[in-house]
CSV table of C-alpha atoms in Angstrom, one decimal:
chain,number,residue,atom,x,y,z
Y,261,UNK,CA,0.0,0.0,0.0
Y,262,UNK,CA,1.4,3.4,-1.0
Y,263,UNK,CA,2.2,6.0,1.6
Y,264,UNK,CA,-0.2,8.5,-0.1
Y,265,UNK,CA,-3.1,6.0,0.1
Y,266,UNK,CA,-2.3,5.5,3.8
Y,267,UNK,CA,-2.5,9.2,4.4
Y,268,UNK,CA,-5.9,9.4,2.7
Y,269,UNK,CA,-7.3,6.5,4.7
Y,270,UNK,CA,-6.1,8.2,7.9
Y,271,UNK,CA,-8.0,11.3,6.9
Y,272,UNK,CA,-11.2,9.3,6.4
Y,273,UNK,CA,-10.6,7.5,9.7
Y,274,UNK,CA,-10.4,10.8,11.6
Y,275,UNK,CA,-13.8,11.8,10.3
Y,276,UNK,CA,-15.4,8.5,11.3
Y,277,UNK,CA,-14.0,8.7,14.8
Y,278,UNK,CA,-14.9,12.4,15.3
Y,279,UNK,CA,-18.4,11.6,14.1
Y,280,UNK,CA,-18.9,8.6,16.4
Y,281,UNK,CA,-17.2,10.0,19.5
Y,282,UNK,CA,-17.3,13.5,21.2
Y,283,UNK,CA,-13.7,14.4,20.5
Y,284,UNK,CA,-12.4,17.5,18.7
Y,285,UNK,CA,-11.2,16.4,15.3
Y,286,UNK,CA,-8.4,19.0,15.5
Y,287,UNK,CA,-6.7,16.9,18.2
Y,288,UNK,CA,-6.9,13.8,16.0
Y,289,UNK,CA,-5.5,15.8,13.1
Y,290,UNK,CA,-2.6,17.1,15.1
Y,291,UNK,CA,-1.7,13.7,16.3
Y,292,UNK,CA,-2.1,12.2,12.8
Y,293,UNK,CA,0.1,15.0,11.4
Y,294,UNK,CA,2.9,13.8,13.7
Y,295,UNK,CA,2.4,10.1,13.2
Y,296,UNK,CA,1.9,10.2,9.4
Y,297,UNK,CA,4.4,12.9,8.8
Y,298,UNK,CA,7.1,11.2,10.8
Y,299,UNK,CA,6.6,7.5,10.3
Y,300,UNK,CA,4.9,7.4,6.9
Y,301,UNK,CA,6.6,10.3,5.0
Y,302,UNK,CA,9.8,10.7,7.1
Y,303,UNK,CA,9.2,14.5,7.6
Y,304,UNK,CA,11.1,16.5,10.1
Y,305,UNK,CA,9.3,18.4,12.8
Y,306,UNK,CA,9.9,21.7,11.1
Y,307,UNK,CA,8.3,20.4,7.9
Y,308,UNK,CA,5.3,19.2,9.7
Y,309,UNK,CA,4.8,22.6,11.5
Y,310,UNK,CA,5.0,24.4,8.2
Y,311,UNK,CA,1.4,23.5,7.6
Y,312,UNK,CA,0.2,25.1,10.8
Y,313,UNK,CA,-2.1,28.0,9.7
Y,314,UNK,CA,-0.5,30.9,11.7
Y,315,UNK,CA,-2.4,33.6,9.7
Y,316,UNK,CA,-5.7,31.8,10.1
Y,317,UNK,CA,-5.0,31.3,13.9
Y,318,UNK,CA,-4.4,35.0,14.4
Y,319,UNK,CA,-7.4,36.0,12.3
Y,320,UNK,CA,-9.9,33.9,14.2
Y,321,UNK,CA,-8.4,34.8,17.6
Y,322,UNK,CA,-8.3,38.5,16.8
Y,323,UNK,CA,-11.7,38.8,15.3
Y,324,UNK,CA,-13.5,36.7,17.9
Y,325,UNK,CA,-11.7,38.6,20.7
Y,326,UNK,CA,-12.6,42.0,19.3
Y,327,UNK,CA,-16.2,41.2,18.8
Y,328,UNK,CA,-16.4,39.6,22.2
Y,329,UNK,CA,-15.4,43.0,23.6
Y,330,UNK,CA,-17.9,44.7,21.4
Y,331,UNK,CA,-20.6,42.2,22.5
Y,332,UNK,CA,-19.8,42.9,26.2
Y,333,UNK,CA,-20.1,46.7,25.9
Y,334,UNK,CA,-23.3,46.5,23.8
Y,335,UNK,CA,-21.9,47.6,20.5
Y,336,UNK,CA,-23.0,44.5,18.6
Y,337,UNK,CA,-26.6,45.0,19.7
Y,338,UNK,CA,-26.3,48.7,18.6
Y,339,UNK,CA,-25.2,47.5,15.1
Y,340,UNK,CA,-28.0,45.0,14.9
Y,341,UNK,CA,-30.5,47.7,15.7
Y,342,UNK,CA,-28.9,50.0,13.1
Y,343,UNK,CA,-29.2,47.3,10.5
Y,344,UNK,CA,-32.9,46.9,11.3
Y,345,UNK,CA,-33.5,50.6,10.9
Y,346,UNK,CA,-31.6,50.5,7.6
Y,347,UNK,CA,-34.1,48.1,6.1
Y,348,UNK,CA,-37.0,49.9,7.8
Y,349,UNK,CA,-37.7,47.0,10.2
Y,350,UNK,CA,-37.9,44.3,7.6
Y,351,UNK,CA,-35.7,41.6,9.1
Y,352,UNK,CA,-36.4,39.4,6.1
Y,353,UNK,CA,-34.1,41.7,4.0
Y,354,UNK,CA,-31.1,41.7,6.3
Y,355,UNK,CA,-29.5,38.4,4.9
Y,356,UNK,CA,-29.7,39.9,1.4
Y,357,UNK,CA,-28.2,43.2,2.6
Y,358,UNK,CA,-25.2,41.2,4.1
Y,359,UNK,CA,-24.9,39.3,0.8
Y,360,UNK,CA,-24.8,42.5,-1.3
Y,361,UNK,CA,-22.3,44.2,1.1
Y,362,UNK,CA,-20.0,41.2,1.0
Y,363,UNK,CA,-20.1,40.9,-2.8
Y,364,UNK,CA,-19.4,44.6,-3.1
Y,365,UNK,CA,-16.4,44.5,-0.8
Y,366,UNK,CA,-14.8,41.5,-2.6
Y,367,UNK,CA,-15.5,42.9,-6.0
Y,368,UNK,CA,-13.7,46.1,-5.1
Y,369,UNK,CA,-10.6,44.2,-4.0
Y,370,UNK,CA,-11.2,43.0,-0.4
Y,371,UNK,CA,-9.7,39.6,0.3
Y,372,UNK,CA,-12.6,37.2,0.8
Y,373,UNK,CA,-11.8,36.1,4.4
Y,374,UNK,CA,-11.4,39.8,5.4
Y,375,UNK,CA,-14.9,40.6,4.1
Y,376,UNK,CA,-16.3,37.6,5.9
Y,377,UNK,CA,-14.5,38.5,9.1
Y,378,UNK,CA,-16.0,41.9,9.0
Y,379,UNK,CA,-19.6,40.9,8.4
Y,380,UNK,CA,-20.1,37.5,10.0
Y,381,UNK,CA,-19.9,38.6,13.7
Y,382,UNK,CA,-22.6,41.3,12.9
Y,383,UNK,CA,-24.7,38.8,11.0
Y,384,UNK,CA,-24.4,36.1,13.8
Y,385,UNK,CA,-25.5,38.7,16.4
Y,386,UNK,CA,-28.5,39.6,14.3
Y,387,UNK,CA,-29.4,36.0,13.9
Y,388,UNK,CA,-29.3,35.4,17.6
Y,389,UNK,CA,-31.3,38.5,18.4
Y,390,UNK,CA,-34.1,37.8,16.0
Y,391,UNK,CA,-33.9,34.0,16.0
Y,392,UNK,CA,-33.0,33.7,12.3
Y,393,UNK,CA,-31.0,30.6,11.3
Y,394,UNK,CA,-27.4,31.4,12.0
Y,395,UNK,CA,-26.4,28.8,9.4
Y,396,UNK,CA,-28.4,30.7,6.7
Y,397,UNK,CA,-27.0,34.0,7.7
Y,398,UNK,CA,-23.4,32.8,7.8
Y,399,UNK,CA,-23.6,30.9,4.5
Y,400,UNK,CA,-25.2,33.8,2.7
Y,401,UNK,CA,-22.4,36.1,3.8
Y,402,UNK,CA,-19.9,33.6,2.4
Y,403,UNK,CA,-21.9,33.3,-0.8
Y,404,UNK,CA,-21.9,37.1,-1.1
Y,405,UNK,CA,-18.1,37.2,-0.6
Y,406,UNK,CA,-17.6,34.6,-3.3
Y,407,UNK,CA,-20.0,36.3,-5.6
Y,408,UNK,CA,-17.7,39.2,-6.1
Y,409,UNK,CA,-14.4,37.3,-5.7
Y,410,UNK,CA,-13.6,37.0,-9.4
Y,411,UNK,CA,-13.9,40.6,-10.5
Y,412,UNK,CA,-10.8,42.0,-12.3
Y,413,UNK,CA,-10.0,44.0,-9.1
Y,414,UNK,CA,-10.4,41.0,-6.7
Y,415,UNK,CA,-7.4,39.0,-5.5
Y,416,UNK,CA,-8.8,35.7,-6.8
Y,417,UNK,CA,-9.8,37.2,-10.1
Y,418,UNK,CA,-6.4,38.7,-10.7
Y,419,UNK,CA,-4.7,35.4,-9.8
Y,420,UNK,CA,-6.8,33.3,-12.3
Y,421,UNK,CA,-6.5,35.8,-15.1
Y,422,UNK,CA,-2.7,35.9,-14.6
Y,423,UNK,CA,-2.4,32.1,-14.6
Y,424,UNK,CA,-4.4,31.7,-17.8
Y,425,UNK,CA,-2.6,34.6,-19.6
Y,426,UNK,CA,0.8,33.0,-18.9
Y,427,UNK,CA,-0.4,29.9,-20.8
Y,428,UNK,CA,-1.2,31.9,-23.9
Y,429,UNK,CA,-4.9,31.3,-23.5
Y,430,UNK,CA,-7.5,34.1,-23.0
Y,431,UNK,CA,-10.6,34.3,-20.9
Y,432,UNK,CA,-13.1,37.2,-20.7
Y,433,UNK,CA,-13.1,39.1,-17.4
Y,434,UNK,CA,-16.8,39.4,-17.6
Y,435,UNK,CA,-17.3,35.7,-18.2
Y,436,UNK,CA,-15.5,34.6,-15.0
Y,437,UNK,CA,-17.0,37.4,-12.9
Y,438,UNK,CA,-20.6,36.9,-13.9
Y,439,UNK,CA,-20.3,33.1,-13.8
Y,440,UNK,CA,-19.2,33.3,-10.2
Y,441,UNK,CA,-21.8,36.0,-9.4
Y,442,UNK,CA,-24.7,34.1,-10.9
Y,443,UNK,CA,-23.7,30.7,-9.4
Y,444,UNK,CA,-23.3,32.2,-5.9
Y,445,UNK,CA,-26.5,34.2,-6.2
Y,446,UNK,CA,-28.4,31.1,-7.0
Y,447,UNK,CA,-26.7,29.2,-4.2
Y,448,UNK,CA,-27.6,32.0,-1.8
Y,449,UNK,CA,-31.3,31.9,-3.0
Y,450,UNK,CA,-31.5,28.2,-2.4
Y,451,UNK,CA,-29.9,28.5,1.0
Y,452,UNK,CA,-32.3,31.2,2.0
Y,453,UNK,CA,-35.3,29.3,0.9
Y,454,UNK,CA,-34.2,26.0,2.5
Y,455,UNK,CA,-33.1,27.5,5.8
Y,456,UNK,CA,-35.1,30.6,6.5
Y,457,UNK,CA,-37.7,28.7,8.5
Y,458,UNK,CA,-35.2,26.9,10.7
Y,459,UNK,CA,-34.2,29.8,12.9
Y,460,UNK,CA,-35.7,28.8,16.3
Y,461,UNK,CA,-34.5,25.2,16.2
Y,462,UNK,CA,-30.9,26.3,15.7
Y,463,UNK,CA,-30.6,27.8,19.1
Y,464,UNK,CA,-29.9,26.1,22.4
Y,465,UNK,CA,-32.7,26.0,25.0
Y,466,UNK,CA,-30.3,27.7,27.4
Y,467,UNK,CA,-28.2,30.0,25.2
Y,468,UNK,CA,-25.4,32.3,26.5
Y,469,UNK,CA,-26.4,35.0,28.9
Y,470,UNK,CA,-27.2,37.4,26.2
Y,471,UNK,CA,-30.9,38.0,25.9
Y,472,UNK,CA,-32.4,39.1,22.6
Y,473,UNK,CA,-32.3,42.9,22.5
Y,474,UNK,CA,-34.3,45.4,20.6
Y,475,UNK,CA,-37.2,43.1,19.6
Y,476,UNK,CA,-38.7,39.8,20.1
Y,477,UNK,CA,-38.2,36.5,18.3
Y,478,UNK,CA,-40.9,35.5,15.8
Y,479,UNK,CA,-43.4,33.0,17.2
Y,480,UNK,CA,-43.1,29.6,15.8
Y,481,UNK,CA,-39.6,30.1,14.3
Y,482,UNK,CA,-38.6,31.6,11.0
Y,483,UNK,CA,-37.8,35.1,10.1
Y,484,UNK,CA,-39.7,38.0,11.7
Y,485,UNK,CA,-41.3,40.0,9.0
Y,486,UNK,CA,-41.0,43.3,11.0
Y,487,UNK,CA,-39.2,44.2,14.1
Y,488,UNK,CA,-39.0,47.4,16.1
Y,489,UNK,CA,-35.6,48.0,17.8
Y,490,UNK,CA,-35.8,50.2,20.8
Y,491,UNK,CA,-33.7,53.4,20.9
Y,492,UNK,CA,-31.0,53.5,23.6
Y,493,UNK,CA,-28.4,56.0,24.5
Y,494,UNK,CA,-25.0,55.4,22.9
Y,495,UNK,CA,-22.2,55.1,25.6
Y,496,UNK,CA,-18.7,56.4,25.1
Y,497,UNK,CA,-17.4,52.8,25.2
Y,498,UNK,CA,-19.7,52.0,22.2
Y,499,UNK,CA,-18.5,55.1,20.4
Y,500,UNK,CA,-14.9,54.1,20.9
Y,501,UNK,CA,-15.7,50.6,19.7
Y,502,UNK,CA,-17.4,51.9,16.5
Y,503,UNK,CA,-14.3,54.1,15.8
Y,504,UNK,CA,-12.1,50.9,16.3
Y,505,UNK,CA,-14.3,49.0,13.9
Y,506,UNK,CA,-14.0,51.7,11.3
Y,507,UNK,CA,-10.3,51.7,11.8
Y,508,UNK,CA,-10.3,47.9,11.3
Y,509,UNK,CA,-12.1,48.3,8.0
Y,510,UNK,CA,-9.8,51.1,6.8
Y,511,UNK,CA,-6.7,49.2,7.9
Y,512,UNK,CA,-7.7,46.0,6.2
Y,513,UNK,CA,-9.1,47.4,3.0
Y,514,UNK,CA,-7.1,50.5,2.3
Y,515,UNK,CA,-3.7,49.5,3.7
Y,516,UNK,CA,-4.0,45.7,3.4
Y,517,UNK,CA,-2.9,45.1,7.0
Y,518,UNK,CA,-3.4,41.7,8.6
Y,519,UNK,CA,-6.9,41.8,9.9
Y,520,UNK,CA,-6.2,39.5,12.8
Y,521,UNK,CA,-3.5,41.6,14.3
Y,522,UNK,CA,-5.6,44.8,13.8
Y,523,UNK,CA,-8.5,43.1,15.6
Y,524,UNK,CA,-6.3,42.0,18.5
Y,525,UNK,CA,-4.8,45.5,18.9
Y,526,UNK,CA,-8.3,47.1,18.8
Y,527,UNK,CA,-9.7,44.5,21.2
Y,528,UNK,CA,-6.9,45.1,23.7
Y,529,UNK,CA,-7.3,48.8,23.7
Y,530,UNK,CA,-11.0,48.6,24.1
Y,531,UNK,CA,-10.8,46.0,26.8
Y,532,UNK,CA,-8.4,48.2,28.8
Y,533,UNK,CA,-10.9,51.0,28.5
Y,534,UNK,CA,-13.6,48.8,29.9
Y,535,UNK,CA,-12.0,47.4,33.0
Y,536,UNK,CA,-15.2,45.9,34.3
Y,537,UNK,CA,-15.3,43.4,31.4
Y,538,UNK,CA,-11.5,43.1,30.9
Y,539,UNK,CA,-11.3,39.5,32.2
Y,540,UNK,CA,-14.4,38.3,30.4
Y,541,UNK,CA,-13.4,39.2,26.9
Y,542,UNK,CA,-11.0,36.3,26.4
Y,543,UNK,CA,-13.9,33.9,27.1
Y,544,UNK,CA,-15.4,35.0,23.8
Y,545,UNK,CA,-12.5,33.5,21.8
Y,546,UNK,CA,-13.7,30.2,20.2
Y,547,UNK,CA,-10.8,27.9,21.2
Y,548,UNK,CA,-12.5,24.6,20.2
Y,549,UNK,CA,-13.0,26.0,16.7
Y,550,UNK,CA,-9.4,27.2,16.5
Y,551,UNK,CA,-8.1,23.8,17.6
Y,552,UNK,CA,-10.3,22.1,15.1
Y,553,UNK,CA,-9.3,24.2,12.1
Y,554,UNK,CA,-5.6,24.4,13.1
Y,555,UNK,CA,-5.3,20.6,13.4
Y,556,UNK,CA,-7.0,19.9,10.1
Y,557,UNK,CA,-5.1,22.5,8.1
Y,558,UNK,CA,-1.9,21.2,9.6
Y,559,UNK,CA,-2.7,17.7,8.4
Y,560,UNK,CA,-3.6,18.9,4.9
Y,561,UNK,CA,-0.2,20.7,4.9
Y,562,UNK,CA,1.5,17.4,5.6
Y,563,UNK,CA,-0.5,15.9,2.6
Y,564,UNK,CA,0.6,18.8,0.4
Y,565,UNK,CA,4.3,18.7,1.5
Y,566,UNK,CA,4.4,14.9,0.9
Y,567,UNK,CA,3.0,15.2,-2.6
Y,568,UNK,CA,-0.3,13.4,-1.8
Y,569,UNK,CA,-2.5,16.2,-3.2
Y,570,UNK,CA,-0.5,16.2,-6.5
Y,571,UNK,CA,-0.7,12.4,-6.5
Y,572,UNK,CA,-4.5,12.5,-6.4
Y,573,UNK,CA,-4.6,15.3,-9.0
Y,574,UNK,CA,-2.3,13.6,-11.5
Y,575,UNK,CA,-4.2,10.4,-11.2
Y,576,UNK,CA,-7.3,12.3,-12.3
Y,577,UNK,CA,-5.6,13.9,-15.3
Y,578,UNK,CA,-4.5,10.4,-16.4
Y,579,UNK,CA,-8.1,9.3,-16.9
Y,580,UNK,CA,-8.1,10.4,-20.6
Y,581,UNK,CA,-11.6,11.6,-21.7
Y,582,UNK,CA,-11.5,15.5,-21.6
Y,583,UNK,CA,-15.0,15.9,-20.2
Y,584,UNK,CA,-14.4,13.3,-17.5
Y,585,UNK,CA,-11.0,14.8,-16.7
Y,586,UNK,CA,-12.7,18.3,-16.3
Y,587,UNK,CA,-15.3,16.8,-14.0
Y,588,UNK,CA,-12.8,15.0,-11.9
Y,589,UNK,CA,-10.6,18.1,-11.6
Y,590,UNK,CA,-13.6,20.1,-10.4
Y,591,UNK,CA,-14.4,17.5,-7.8
Y,592,UNK,CA,-10.8,17.2,-6.6
Y,593,UNK,CA,-10.3,20.9,-6.2
Y,594,UNK,CA,-13.6,21.1,-4.4
Y,595,UNK,CA,-12.8,18.4,-1.9
Y,596,UNK,CA,-9.2,19.6,-1.4
Y,597,UNK,CA,-10.2,23.2,-1.0
Y,598,UNK,CA,-12.6,22.3,1.8
Y,599,UNK,CA,-9.6,21.7,3.9
Y,600,UNK,CA,-6.9,24.0,2.4
Y,601,UNK,CA,-6.4,27.5,1.1
Y,602,UNK,CA,-8.5,28.2,-2.0
Y,603,UNK,CA,-5.8,30.5,-3.3
Y,604,UNK,CA,-3.2,27.8,-3.0
Y,605,UNK,CA,-5.5,25.2,-4.7
Y,606,UNK,CA,-6.2,27.6,-7.6
Y,607,UNK,CA,-2.6,28.3,-8.1
Y,608,UNK,CA,-1.7,24.6,-8.0
Y,609,UNK,CA,-4.5,23.0,-10.0
Y,610,UNK,CA,-5.5,25.5,-12.8
Y,611,UNK,CA,-2.0,24.9,-14.5
Y,612,UNK,CA,-2.8,21.1,-14.5
Y,613,UNK,CA,-5.8,21.9,-16.7
Y,614,UNK,CA,-3.8,24.0,-19.2
Y,615,UNK,CA,-2.6,21.0,-21.4
Y,616,UNK,CA,-6.2,19.8,-21.6
Y,617,UNK,CA,-7.4,23.3,-22.6
Y,618,UNK,CA,-4.7,23.7,-25.3
Y,619,UNK,CA,-6.2,20.7,-27.1
Y,620,UNK,CA,-9.3,22.9,-27.9
Y,621,UNK,CA,-11.7,20.1,-27.0
Y,622,UNK,CA,-13.3,22.0,-24.1
Y,623,UNK,CA,-14.3,25.6,-23.6
Y,624,UNK,CA,-11.5,27.5,-21.9
Y,625,UNK,CA,-13.7,30.0,-20.1
Y,626,UNK,CA,-16.1,27.2,-19.0
Y,627,UNK,CA,-13.4,25.0,-17.5
Y,628,UNK,CA,-11.6,27.8,-15.8
Y,629,UNK,CA,-14.8,29.3,-14.3
Y,630,UNK,CA,-16.0,25.8,-13.2
Y,631,UNK,CA,-12.7,25.1,-11.5
Y,632,UNK,CA,-12.6,28.5,-9.9
Y,633,UNK,CA,-16.2,28.2,-8.6
Y,634,UNK,CA,-15.6,24.6,-7.4
Y,635,UNK,CA,-12.5,25.8,-5.4
Y,636,UNK,CA,-14.2,28.7,-3.7
Y,637,UNK,CA,-17.8,27.6,-2.9
Y,638,UNK,CA,-16.6,24.9,-0.5
Y,639,UNK,CA,-15.0,27.5,1.7
Y,640,UNK,CA,-18.2,27.1,3.8
Y,641,UNK,CA,-16.3,24.3,5.4
Y,642,UNK,CA,-15.4,24.8,9.1
Y,643,UNK,CA,-11.8,23.9,8.2
Y,644,UNK,CA,-11.5,27.0,6.0
Y,645,UNK,CA,-11.2,30.5,7.3
Y,646,UNK,CA,-14.7,31.5,6.2
Y,647,UNK,CA,-16.5,28.5,7.7
Y,648,UNK,CA,-14.4,28.8,10.8
Y,649,UNK,CA,-15.4,32.4,11.3
Y,650,UNK,CA,-19.1,31.4,11.0
Y,651,UNK,CA,-18.6,28.6,13.5
Y,652,UNK,CA,-16.6,30.7,15.9
Y,653,UNK,CA,-19.0,33.7,16.0
Y,654,UNK,CA,-22.4,31.8,16.3
Y,655,UNK,CA,-24.2,32.9,19.4
Y,656,UNK,CA,-26.7,31.1,21.6
Y,657,UNK,CA,-26.2,27.7,19.8
Y,658,UNK,CA,-25.3,24.3,20.9
Y,659,UNK,CA,-21.8,24.2,19.6
Y,660,UNK,CA,-21.7,20.5,18.7
Y,661,UNK,CA,-25.1,20.6,17.0
Y,662,UNK,CA,-24.2,23.8,15.0
Y,663,UNK,CA,-20.9,22.1,14.0
Y,664,UNK,CA,-22.8,19.2,12.6
Y,665,UNK,CA,-25.1,21.6,10.7
Y,666,UNK,CA,-22.2,23.3,9.1
Y,667,UNK,CA,-20.6,20.0,8.3
Y,668,UNK,CA,-23.8,18.7,6.7
Y,669,UNK,CA,-24.2,21.9,4.7
Y,670,UNK,CA,-20.5,21.6,3.6
Y,671,UNK,CA,-21.0,17.9,2.5
Y,672,UNK,CA,-23.9,18.9,0.3
Y,673,UNK,CA,-21.9,21.7,-1.3
Y,674,UNK,CA,-18.8,19.5,-1.8
Y,675,UNK,CA,-20.9,16.7,-3.3
Y,676,UNK,CA,-23.1,18.8,-5.6
Y,677,UNK,CA,-21.4,22.1,-6.1
Y,678,UNK,CA,-18.5,21.0,-8.4
Y,679,UNK,CA,-20.7,18.8,-10.4
Y,680,UNK,CA,-23.3,21.6,-10.8
Y,681,UNK,CA,-20.5,24.0,-11.9
Y,682,UNK,CA,-19.2,21.5,-14.4
Y,683,UNK,CA,-22.7,20.8,-15.8
Y,684,UNK,CA,-23.6,24.4,-16.1
Y,685,UNK,CA,-20.3,25.8,-17.5
Y,686,UNK,CA,-18.3,23.0,-19.1
Y,687,UNK,CA,-20.9,20.5,-20.5
Y,688,UNK,CA,-22.9,22.9,-22.7
Y,689,UNK,CA,-19.7,24.2,-24.4
Y,690,UNK,CA,-18.3,20.8,-25.2
Y,691,UNK,CA,-20.9,20.0,-27.9
């Protein structure tokens, strides 16, 4: 049995154990990283630790800490009430407002995780306050971020255009952008329709000490059609927090500073100004989520370092039939990206499709768009930055149950998303 196959079987075994037993899969992944990396691939400790997601760790810690401070001083409730006023009390429109804001941010050049990090905490607080499905809110924010992610100004868009251009092929900027926009808009609509009535059942019977503020939950579950937030005086702590949040946005978007460090710095300053809640803020950091994500990404780093990911991808390319190869590539990048960096996967896998595209047997724009969409839509996974932020910022939920909901949603996206992208964008152009 090859070492690559052993590594894949260990990955599957981790999911089985974590599903059957109440153990954090991140712990299993860290142990497996050491065992597989050392005894199967012969890697040094330094090589194993190269896969540890330092940037992701800082981002999740920083964002959850800052918004924990903001929750304790009432700023989150203030923002939720402001959002309700913005849509004139129609809570049913707020998920779509978040979708549009996320799409606009990424289309203008904001890195997708940064847009999600800015909007998810607010969306999760809104979901808790008005008993709207936190899964629906979180996934719609991510869909919105992906919807604008392939504009010519976006990081992912520029990356894909550059890779294709180097090969001598061409792809229309509008084709890739609108393909991603349309696909994610449709996914958001389906998500909204399927999950909008599941708000009440998402929350724990004994949620955290926060009580819904500014309105009441809709009777019988689902989205309240209209809510009336009460007007409260804005404290100086809240004003300082709002200034810090604006500074976070400006620093991340205008100066491209690391959002996790910015959030940590802002959180520390605000916590020191609010001495009464200083010791409580760290409790808002979602350590189980961080352990889960860090462990899984570290293990995938071992797979990448050992060549296991390339082994699987090259096996797919060797299948022969162009249409089948395109489908398998979409599935592989989808499954892999659910555990690893989408940017890294795009960089590594799109060049693999270039020889296939140079034959002229498949539509260049269709294949590239399908692979790009397949790589990014699976970032709803709790092992990616976006999914981890949703999991970490959910309020008033049973953590294990919500984790299972996110995993179930991810499995559906991973199973159907790449196939749907291939069927919509590659299949029609091959005839």
